[in-house]
Amino acid sequence: MNQNTFHKLSYGVYVVTTWDEGRPAGCVANSTMQITSSPASIAVSINHDNYTNGCIEKNGKFAISILAEDSDPAIIGTFGFRSGKDTDKFAQVDYSVEEYMPVIKDSCGYIVCKVVDKMETATHTVFLGEVIGAELFGNRNVMTYAYYHQVVKGKSPKNAPTYIPDEAEAKEEEKKEGGKVRKFKCQVCGYIYEGEELPTDYTCPLCGVGPDKFTEV
C-alpha cells in the first residue's frame, strides 16, 4: 500500500486550541472538515497522545485557527512538534481570545465550536463541534497540506493522521534518486532535512535555528 496516496486528499493546516484550567493549550491538526451548514458544524481529529485531546474533553469547546501560506512556520514547529505538558506554546505566539477561546492571530481566521458529540478510533478522537463564532483576519491564502509539504518542506508530526514513517519516505526517495538519502533532524522542532549533505548556511524552515542544532539520524 502506498500511503503517499493519502496526500492527494485535500487538507489544510490548522492549530486547534482550547483551555487547560485557565492556560491556553493547542496542537496542529490537518483533519478538519465542515459537516453541516445549518446548524454549522465542524469535525476535527485529535490524536489520543496529544495533550490537547484531554483538554478539549474537559473544556467542551475548541477553536480552529486556519493557517495561511505566509504564517510564521515556527507556529507549526511549536504546536506540531512540542507537548503542552511541559511547554508554554503560547509564550512566543501572538494570540487573542475570541468567543472566550484562544486563537492564533497570525492566521487566515478562526472558528470556535462547542463539542456536541465525539467518535473514538484506535488512535484518534473525532470531535464534532457546533460553530458558535467565526471571523476572518484579512484576505490571505490558506496553507494547504500540499503547500506545507512542497513549499515549506515540512514533515507531519508523529501524532498526525497523515504521518508516514521516515523510513518509508526515505525508501521512496532512494527509488527516485537511485542513491542514499541522509537525514538530519532539528533538535528543537523535529524537522527532518533530507539530502546528501546539510548546507552550512541552512536554516530550519519551522523554528529558524541553524545547522548546529541538527544531528544526523
Coordinates of N, CA and C in Angstrom, one line a residue:
M1 N 0.8 -1.2 0.0 CA 0.0 0.0 0.0 C 0.9 1.2 0.0
N2 N 0.6 2.2 -0.9 CA 1.4 3.4 -1.0 C 0.7 4.5 -0.2
Q3 N 1.2 4.7 1.0 CA 0.5 5.7 1.9 C 0.6 7.1 1.4
N4 N 1.5 7.4 0.5 CA 1.6 8.7 -0.1 C 0.4 9.1 -0.9
T5 N -0.4 8.1 -1.3 CA -1.7 8.4 -2.0 C -2.6 9.3 -1.1
F6 N -2.5 9.1 0.2 CA -3.4 9.9 1.1 C -3.1 11.4 1.0
H7 N -1.9 11.7 0.6 CA -1.6 13.1 0.5 C -2.3 13.8 -0.7
K8 N -2.9 13.0 -1.5 CA -3.7 13.6 -2.6 C -5.1 14.0 -2.2
L9 N -5.5 13.6 -1.0 CA -6.7 14.1 -0.4 C -6.5 15.6 0.0
S10 N -7.6 16.4 0.0 CA -7.5 17.8 0.4 C -7.4 18.0 1.9
Y11 N -6.3 18.7 2.3 CA -6.2 19.0 3.7 C -5.7 20.5 3.8
G12 N -6.0 21.0 5.0 CA -5.4 22.3 5.4 C -4.4 22.1 6.5
V13 N -3.9 23.2 7.0 CA -3.0 23.1 8.2 C -3.7 24.1 9.3
Y14 N -4.0 23.5 10.4 CA -4.7 24.3 11.4 C -4.1 24.1 12.8
V15 N -4.3 25.1 13.7 CA -4.0 25.0 15.1 C -5.3 24.9 15.8
V16 N -5.5 23.8 16.5 CA -6.7 23.6 17.3 C -6.4 23.9 18.8
T17 N -7.1 24.8 19.3 CA -6.8 25.4 20.7 C -8.0 25.2 21.6
T18 N -7.7 25.3 22.9 CA -8.7 25.2 24.0 C -8.0 25.7 25.2
W19 N -8.7 25.5 26.4 CA -8.1 25.9 27.7 C -7.7 24.7 28.5
D20 N -6.6 24.9 29.3 CA -6.2 23.9 30.2 C -6.2 24.5 31.6
E21 N -7.4 24.5 32.2 CA -7.5 25.1 33.5 C -7.0 26.5 33.6
G22 N -7.5 27.3 32.6 CA -7.1 28.7 32.5 C -5.9 29.0 31.7
R23 N -5.1 28.0 31.3 CA -3.9 28.2 30.5 C -4.3 27.7 29.1
P24 N -3.9 28.5 28.0 CA -4.2 28.1 26.7 C -3.4 26.9 26.3
A25 N -4.0 26.0 25.5 CA -3.4 24.8 25.0 C -3.8 24.6 23.6
G26 N -3.0 23.9 22.8 CA -3.3 23.7 21.4 C -2.3 22.8 20.7
C27 N -2.7 22.3 19.5 CA -1.8 21.5 18.7 C -2.2 21.7 17.2
V28 N -1.3 21.2 16.3 CA -1.5 21.3 14.9 C -2.4 20.1 14.5
A29 N -3.3 20.4 13.6 CA -4.2 19.3 13.0 C -4.4 19.6 11.5
N30 N -4.6 18.5 10.8 CA -4.9 18.7 9.4 C -6.2 18.1 9.0
S31 N -6.7 17.2 9.8 CA -8.0 16.5 9.5 C -9.1 17.3 10.2
T32 N -9.6 18.3 9.5 CA -10.7 19.2 9.9 C -11.6 19.4 8.8
M33 N -12.9 19.3 9.0 CA -13.8 19.5 7.9 C -15.2 20.0 8.4
Q34 N -15.9 20.7 7.5 CA -17.3 21.1 7.8 C -18.2 20.0 7.5
I35 N -19.1 19.7 8.5 CA -20.0 18.6 8.3 C -21.4 19.0 7.8
T36 N -21.9 20.1 8.4 CA -23.2 20.6 8.0 C -23.1 22.2 8.0
S37 N -24.1 22.8 7.3 CA -24.1 24.2 7.2 C -25.2 24.9 8.1
S38 N -26.2 24.1 8.4 CA -27.3 24.7 9.3 C -27.9 23.6 10.2
P39 N -27.5 23.6 11.4 CA -26.6 24.5 12.1 C -25.1 24.1 11.7
A40 N -24.3 25.1 11.5 CA -22.9 24.9 11.1 C -22.2 24.0 12.1
S41 N -21.6 23.0 11.6 CA -20.8 22.1 12.5 C -19.5 21.7 11.8
I42 N -18.5 21.5 12.7 CA -17.1 21.1 12.2 C -16.7 19.9 13.0
A43 N -15.9 19.0 12.3 CA -15.3 17.9 12.9 C -13.8 18.0 12.8
V44 N -13.1 17.7 13.9 CA -11.7 17.7 14.0 C -11.1 16.5 14.6
S45 N -10.1 15.9 14.1 CA -9.5 14.7 14.6 C -8.2 15.0 15.4
I46 N -8.2 14.5 16.7 CA -7.0 14.8 17.5 C -6.5 13.5 18.1
N47 N -5.2 13.2 18.0 CA -4.6 12.0 18.5 C -4.8 11.9 20.0
H48 N -5.0 10.6 20.4 CA -5.1 10.4 21.9 C -3.9 10.8 22.7
D49 N -2.7 10.8 22.0 CA -1.5 11.1 22.7 C -1.3 12.7 22.8
N50 N -2.0 13.4 22.0 CA -1.9 14.9 22.1 C -2.5 15.4 23.4
Y51 N -1.8 16.2 24.2 CA -2.3 16.8 25.4 C -3.6 17.5 25.2
T52 N -3.7 18.2 24.0 CA -4.9 19.0 23.7 C -6.1 18.1 23.7
N53 N -6.0 16.8 23.4 CA -7.2 15.9 23.3 C -7.9 16.0 24.7
G54 N -7.2 15.7 25.8 CA -7.8 15.7 27.1 C -8.4 17.0 27.5
C55 N -7.7 18.1 27.0 CA -8.1 19.5 27.4 C -9.5 19.8 26.7
I56 N -9.6 19.4 25.5 CA -10.9 19.6 24.8 C -12.0 18.8 25.5
E57 N -11.7 17.5 25.9 CA -12.6 16.7 26.5 C -13.1 17.3 27.8
K58 N -12.2 17.9 28.6 CA -12.6 18.6 29.9 C -13.3 19.9 29.6
N59 N -12.9 20.7 28.6 CA -13.4 22.0 28.4 C -14.7 22.1 27.7
G60 N -14.9 21.1 26.7 CA -16.1 21.1 26.0 C -16.2 22.1 24.8
K61 N -15.1 22.8 24.6 CA -15.0 23.7 23.5 C -13.7 23.7 22.8
F62 N -13.6 24.1 21.6 CA -12.3 24.2 20.9 C -12.4 25.3 19.8
A63 N -11.2 25.8 19.4 CA -11.2 26.8 18.4 C -10.2 26.3 17.3
I64 N -10.5 26.6 16.1 CA -9.6 26.3 14.9 C -9.0 27.5 14.3
S65 N -7.7 27.7 14.3 CA -7.1 28.8 13.6 C -6.6 28.3 12.3
I66 N -7.0 28.9 11.2 CA -6.7 28.4 9.9 C -5.4 29.1 9.4
L67 N -4.3 28.4 9.3 CA -3.0 28.9 9.0 C -3.0 29.4 7.5
A68 N -2.2 30.4 7.3 CA -2.0 31.0 5.9 C -0.7 30.6 5.4
E69 N -0.5 30.7 4.0 CA 0.7 30.4 3.4 C 1.9 31.2 4.0
D70 N 1.6 32.4 4.4 CA 2.7 33.3 4.9 C 2.6 33.4 6.4
S71 N 1.9 32.4 7.1 CA 2.0 32.3 8.6 C 3.4 32.0 9.0
D72 N 3.9 32.4 10.1 CA 5.2 32.1 10.6 C 5.4 30.6 10.7
P73 N 6.3 29.9 10.0 CA 6.5 28.5 10.0 C 6.8 28.0 11.5
A74 N 7.3 28.9 12.3 CA 7.6 28.5 13.7 C 6.4 28.1 14.5
I75 N 5.2 28.6 14.0 CA 3.9 28.2 14.7 C 3.7 26.7 14.5
I76 N 4.0 26.1 13.3 CA 3.9 24.7 13.1 C 4.9 23.9 13.9
G77 N 6.1 24.5 14.0 CA 7.2 23.8 14.8 C 6.8 23.8 16.3
T78 N 6.2 24.8 16.8 CA 5.8 24.9 18.2 C 4.6 24.0 18.5
F79 N 3.6 24.2 17.7 CA 2.3 23.5 18.0 C 2.3 22.0 17.5
G80 N 3.2 21.7 16.5 CA 3.2 20.4 16.0 C 4.2 19.4 16.5
F81 N 5.3 20.0 17.1 CA 6.4 19.1 17.5 C 6.7 19.2 19.0
R82 N 5.9 19.9 19.7 CA 6.2 20.1 21.2 C 4.9 19.7 21.9
S83 N 5.1 19.3 23.2 CA 3.9 19.0 24.0 C 3.6 20.1 25.0
G84 N 2.3 20.3 25.1 CA 1.8 21.3 26.1 C 1.9 20.8 27.5
K85 N 2.3 19.6 27.7 CA 2.5 19.1 29.1 C 3.7 19.8 29.7
D86 N 4.7 20.1 28.9 CA 5.9 20.7 29.5 C 6.4 22.0 28.8
T87 N 5.6 22.5 27.8 CA 5.9 23.7 27.0 C 4.8 24.7 27.0
D88 N 5.1 25.9 27.2 CA 4.1 27.0 27.1 C 4.2 27.4 25.6
K89 N 3.3 26.8 24.8 CA 3.4 27.0 23.4 C 3.0 28.4 23.0
F90 N 2.3 29.1 23.8 CA 1.8 30.5 23.5 C 2.7 31.6 24.0
A91 N 3.9 31.2 24.6 CA 4.8 32.2 25.1 C 5.3 33.1 24.1
Q92 N 5.6 32.6 22.9 CA 6.2 33.5 21.8 C 5.2 33.6 20.6
V93 N 3.9 33.3 20.9 CA 2.9 33.4 19.8 C 1.9 34.5 20.1
D94 N 1.6 35.3 19.1 CA 0.6 36.4 19.3 C -0.8 35.8 19.2
Y95 N -1.6 35.8 20.2 CA -2.9 35.3 20.2 C -3.9 36.2 20.8
S96 N -5.2 36.0 20.5 CA -6.2 36.8 21.2 C -7.3 35.8 21.7
V97 N -8.2 36.3 22.5 CA -9.3 35.5 23.0 C -10.6 35.9 22.3
E98 N -11.2 35.0 21.5 CA -12.4 35.2 20.8 C -13.4 34.2 21.2
E99 N -14.6 34.7 21.5 CA -15.7 33.8 21.9 C -15.2 33.0 23.1
Y100 N -14.4 33.6 24.0 CA -13.8 33.0 25.2 C -12.8 31.9 24.9
M101 N -12.3 31.8 23.6 CA -11.3 30.8 23.3 C -10.0 31.5 22.7
P102 N -8.8 30.9 23.0 CA -7.6 31.4 22.5 C -7.4 31.1 21.0
V103 N -7.1 32.1 20.1 CA -6.9 31.8 18.7 C -5.6 32.5 18.3
I104 N -5.0 31.9 17.2 CA -3.7 32.4 16.7 C -4.0 33.6 15.8
K105 N -3.4 34.8 16.0 CA -3.7 35.9 15.2 C -3.0 35.9 13.9
D106 N -1.8 35.2 13.8 CA -1.1 35.1 12.5 C -1.8 33.9 11.7
S107 N -3.0 34.2 11.2 CA -3.7 33.1 10.5 C -4.7 33.8 9.6
C108 N -5.4 33.0 8.8 CA -6.5 33.5 8.0 C -7.7 33.8 8.7
G109 N -7.9 33.2 9.9 CA -9.1 33.4 10.7 C -9.3 32.3 11.6
Y110 N -10.5 32.3 12.3 CA -10.8 31.3 13.3 C -12.2 30.8 13.2
I111 N -12.4 29.6 13.8 CA -13.8 29.1 14.0 C -13.8 28.5 15.5
V112 N -14.8 28.9 16.2 CA -14.9 28.5 17.6 C -16.2 27.5 17.7
C113 N -16.0 26.4 18.3 CA -17.0 25.4 18.4 C -17.2 24.9 19.8
K114 N -18.5 24.5 20.1 CA -18.7 23.7 21.4 C -18.9 22.3 21.0
V115 N -18.4 21.4 21.7 CA -18.4 20.0 21.4 C -19.9 19.4 21.6
V116 N -20.4 18.8 20.6 CA -21.8 18.3 20.7 C -21.8 16.7 20.6
D117 N -20.6 16.2 20.1 CA -20.5 14.7 20.0 C -19.1 14.3 19.8
K118 N -18.8 13.1 19.8 CA -17.4 12.6 19.5 C -17.5 11.2 19.1
M119 N -16.4 10.7 18.4 CA -16.3 9.4 18.0 C -14.8 8.9 18.2
E120 N -14.7 7.8 18.8 CA -13.3 7.3 19.2 C -12.9 6.3 18.1
T121 N -11.6 6.4 17.7 CA -11.0 5.4 16.8 C -9.8 4.8 17.6
A122 N -9.1 3.9 17.0 CA -8.0 3.3 17.8 C -6.9 4.3 18.2
T123 N -6.7 5.4 17.5 CA -5.6 6.3 17.8 C -6.1 7.7 18.0
H124 N -7.3 8.1 17.5 CA -7.8 9.5 17.5 C -9.2 9.6 18.0
T125 N -9.5 10.8 18.5 CA -10.8 11.2 18.9 C -11.3 12.2 17.8
V126 N -12.4 11.9 17.2 CA -13.0 12.9 16.3 C -14.1 13.7 17.0
F127 N -13.8 15.0 17.3 CA -14.7 15.8 18.0 C -15.7 16.5 17.0
L128 N -17.0 16.5 17.2 CA -17.9 17.2 16.4 C -18.3 18.4 17.2
G129 N -18.1 19.6 16.6 CA -18.4 20.8 17.2 C -19.5 21.7 16.5
E130 N -20.4 22.3 17.2 CA -21.3 23.2 16.7 C -20.7 24.6 16.7
V131 N -20.6 25.3 15.6 CA -20.0 26.6 15.4 C -20.7 27.7 16.2
I132 N -20.0 28.4 17.1 CA -20.6 29.5 17.8 C -19.9 30.8 17.5
G133 N -18.9 30.8 16.7 CA -18.3 32.0 16.3 C -17.2 31.8 15.2
A134 N -17.1 32.7 14.3 CA -16.1 32.6 13.2 C -15.8 34.0 12.6
E135 N -14.5 34.2 12.3 CA -14.1 35.5 11.7 C -12.9 35.4 10.9
L136 N -12.7 36.2 9.9 CA -11.5 36.3 9.0 C -10.6 37.3 9.5
F137 N -9.3 37.1 9.3 CA -8.2 38.1 9.6 C -7.6 38.5 8.2
G138 N -8.3 39.4 7.6 CA -7.8 39.9 6.3 C -8.1 38.9 5.2
N139 N -7.4 39.1 4.0 CA -7.6 38.2 2.9 C -6.3 37.5 2.5
R140 N -6.1 36.4 3.1 CA -4.8 35.6 3.0 C -5.1 34.3 2.4
N141 N -4.0 33.7 1.7 CA -4.2 32.4 1.1 C -4.0 31.3 2.1
V142 N -4.9 30.4 2.1 CA -4.9 29.3 3.1 C -3.7 28.4 2.8
M143 N -3.0 28.0 3.8 CA -2.0 27.0 3.7 C -2.6 25.6 3.6
T144 N -2.5 25.0 2.4 CA -2.9 23.6 2.2 C -1.8 22.7 2.7
Y145 N -2.2 21.4 2.9 CA -1.3 20.4 3.3 C -0.2 20.2 2.3
A146 N -0.7 20.3 1.0 CA 0.3 20.1 -0.1 C 1.3 21.2 -0.2
Y147 N 0.8 22.4 0.1 CA 1.8 23.6 0.1 C 2.8 23.4 1.3
Y148 N 2.3 22.9 2.4 CA 3.2 22.7 3.6 C 4.3 21.7 3.2
H149 N 4.0 20.7 2.5 CA 5.0 19.7 2.1 C 5.9 20.1 1.0
Q150 N 5.3 20.7 0.0 CA 6.0 21.0 -1.2 C 6.8 22.3 -1.2
V151 N 6.3 23.3 -0.5 CA 7.0 24.6 -0.4 C 7.7 24.9 0.9
V152 N 7.0 24.6 2.0 CA 7.6 24.8 3.4 C 8.5 23.6 3.6
K153 N 8.3 22.5 2.9 CA 9.1 21.3 3.1 C 9.0 20.7 4.5
G154 N 7.8 20.8 5.0 CA 7.6 20.3 6.4 C 7.2 18.8 6.5
K155 N 7.4 18.3 7.6 CA 7.0 16.9 7.9 C 5.8 16.8 8.8
S156 N 5.1 15.7 8.8 CA 4.0 15.5 9.6 C 4.4 15.1 11.0
P157 N 3.8 15.7 12.1 CA 4.1 15.2 13.4 C 3.7 13.8 13.5
K158 N 4.3 13.0 14.4 CA 4.0 11.6 14.5 C 2.6 11.3 14.9
N159 N 1.9 12.3 15.6 CA 0.5 12.1 16.0 C -0.5 12.4 14.9
A160 N 0.0 13.0 13.8 CA -0.9 13.4 12.7 C -1.5 12.2 12.0
P161 N -2.8 12.3 11.6 CA -3.4 11.2 10.9 C -2.7 10.9 9.6
T162 N -2.0 11.9 9.0 CA -1.3 11.7 7.7 C 0.2 11.4 7.9
Y163 N 0.6 11.1 9.1 CA 2.0 10.8 9.3 C 2.5 9.5 8.6
I164 N 3.6 9.6 7.9 CA 4.3 8.5 7.3 C 5.6 8.3 7.9
P165 N 6.0 7.1 8.4 CA 7.3 6.9 9.0 C 8.4 7.4 8.0
D166 N 9.5 7.9 8.6 CA 10.6 8.4 7.8 C 11.2 7.3 7.0
E167 N 11.2 6.1 7.5 CA 11.9 5.0 6.7 C 11.2 4.8 5.4
A168 N 9.8 4.9 5.4 CA 9.1 4.7 4.2 C 9.3 5.8 3.2
E169 N 9.4 7.1 3.7 CA 9.7 8.2 2.8 C 11.1 8.1 2.2
A170 N 12.1 7.7 3.0 CA 13.4 7.6 2.6 C 13.6 6.5 1.5
K171 N 12.8 5.4 1.6 CA 12.9 4.4 0.6 C 12.3 4.9 -0.7
E172 N 11.3 5.7 -0.6 CA 10.7 6.2 -1.9 C 11.7 7.2 -2.5
E173 N 12.3 8.0 -1.8 CA 13.3 8.9 -2.3 C 14.5 8.2 -2.9
E174 N 14.9 7.1 -2.3 CA 16.0 6.3 -2.8 C 15.7 5.7 -4.2
K175 N 14.4 5.3 -4.3 CA 14.0 4.7 -5.5 C 14.0 5.7 -6.7
K176 N 13.6 7.0 -6.3 CA 13.6 8.0 -7.3 C 15.0 8.5 -7.7
E177 N 15.9 8.7 -6.7 CA 17.2 9.2 -7.0 C 18.3 8.2 -7.2
G178 N 18.0 7.0 -6.9 CA 19.0 5.9 -7.1 C 20.2 6.0 -6.2
G179 N 20.1 6.7 -5.1 CA 21.2 6.8 -4.2 C 20.7 6.9 -2.8
K180 N 21.7 7.0 -1.9 CA 21.3 7.0 -0.4 C 20.9 8.5 0.0
V181 N 19.9 8.5 0.7 CA 19.4 9.8 1.3 C 19.8 9.9 2.7
R182 N 20.5 10.9 3.1 CA 20.8 11.2 4.5 C 19.8 12.1 5.1
K183 N 19.6 11.8 6.4 CA 18.5 12.6 7.1 C 19.2 13.3 8.3
F184 N 18.8 14.6 8.5 CA 19.3 15.4 9.6 C 18.1 16.0 10.3
K185 N 18.1 15.7 11.6 CA 16.9 16.1 12.4 C 17.2 17.4 13.3
C186 N 16.3 18.3 13.2 CA 16.3 19.5 14.1 C 16.0 19.1 15.5
Q187 N 16.9 19.4 16.4 CA 16.7 19.0 17.8 C 15.7 19.9 18.6
V188 N 15.3 21.0 17.9 CA 14.4 21.9 18.5 C 12.9 21.6 18.2
C189 N 12.6 21.4 16.9 CA 11.2 21.1 16.5 C 11.0 19.8 15.9
G190 N 12.1 19.0 15.6 CA 11.9 17.7 15.0 C 11.9 17.7 13.5
Y191 N 12.0 18.8 12.8 CA 12.0 18.9 11.3 C 13.1 18.0 10.8
I192 N 12.9 17.3 9.7 CA 13.8 16.4 9.1 C 14.3 17.0 7.7
Y193 N 15.6 17.2 7.6 CA 16.1 17.6 6.3 C 16.7 16.4 5.6
E194 N 16.4 16.2 4.3 CA 16.9 15.0 3.6 C 17.8 15.5 2.4
G195 N 18.9 14.9 2.3 CA 19.8 15.2 1.2 C 21.2 14.6 1.4
E196 N 22.1 14.8 0.5 CA 23.4 14.2 0.6 C 24.2 14.9 1.7
E197 N 24.1 16.2 1.9 CA 24.8 17.0 2.9 C 23.8 18.0 3.5
L198 N 24.0 18.4 4.7 CA 23.3 19.6 5.3 C 24.1 20.8 5.0
P199 N 23.5 21.8 4.2 CA 24.2 23.0 3.9 C 24.7 23.8 5.1
T200 N 25.9 24.4 5.0 CA 26.5 25.1 6.2 C 25.7 26.3 6.6
D201 N 24.9 26.9 5.6 CA 24.1 28.1 5.9 C 22.6 27.7 6.0
Y202 N 22.3 26.5 6.3 CA 20.9 26.0 6.3 C 20.2 26.6 7.5
T203 N 18.9 27.0 7.4 CA 18.1 27.4 8.5 C 16.8 26.6 8.5
C204 N 16.5 26.1 9.7 CA 15.3 25.2 9.8 C 14.0 26.1 9.4
P205 N 13.2 25.5 8.4 CA 12.1 26.3 8.0 C 10.9 26.4 9.0
L206 N 11.0 25.6 10.0 CA 10.0 25.6 11.0 C 10.3 26.5 12.2
C207 N 11.5 26.3 12.8 CA 11.8 27.1 14.0 C 12.9 28.1 13.9
G208 N 13.6 28.1 12.7 CA 14.6 29.1 12.4 C 16.0 28.9 12.9
V209 N 16.3 27.7 13.5 CA 17.6 27.5 14.1 C 18.6 27.1 13.0
G210 N 19.9 27.2 13.2 CA 20.9 26.9 12.3 C 21.4 25.5 12.3
P211 N 22.3 25.1 11.4 CA 22.8 23.7 11.2 C 23.4 23.1 12.5
D212 N 23.8 24.0 13.4 CA 24.4 23.4 14.6 C 23.4 22.7 15.5
K213 N 22.1 22.9 15.2 CA 21.1 22.3 16.0 C 20.6 21.0 15.4
F214 N 21.2 20.6 14.2 CA 20.8 19.4 13.5 C 21.7 18.3 13.8
T215 N 21.2 17.1 13.9 CA 22.0 15.9 14.1 C 21.6 14.9 13.1
E216 N 22.5 14.1 12.6 CA 22.2 13.1 11.6 C 21.5 11.9 12.2
V217 N 20.4 11.4 11.6 CA 19.7 10.3 12.1 C 19.7 9.1 11.1

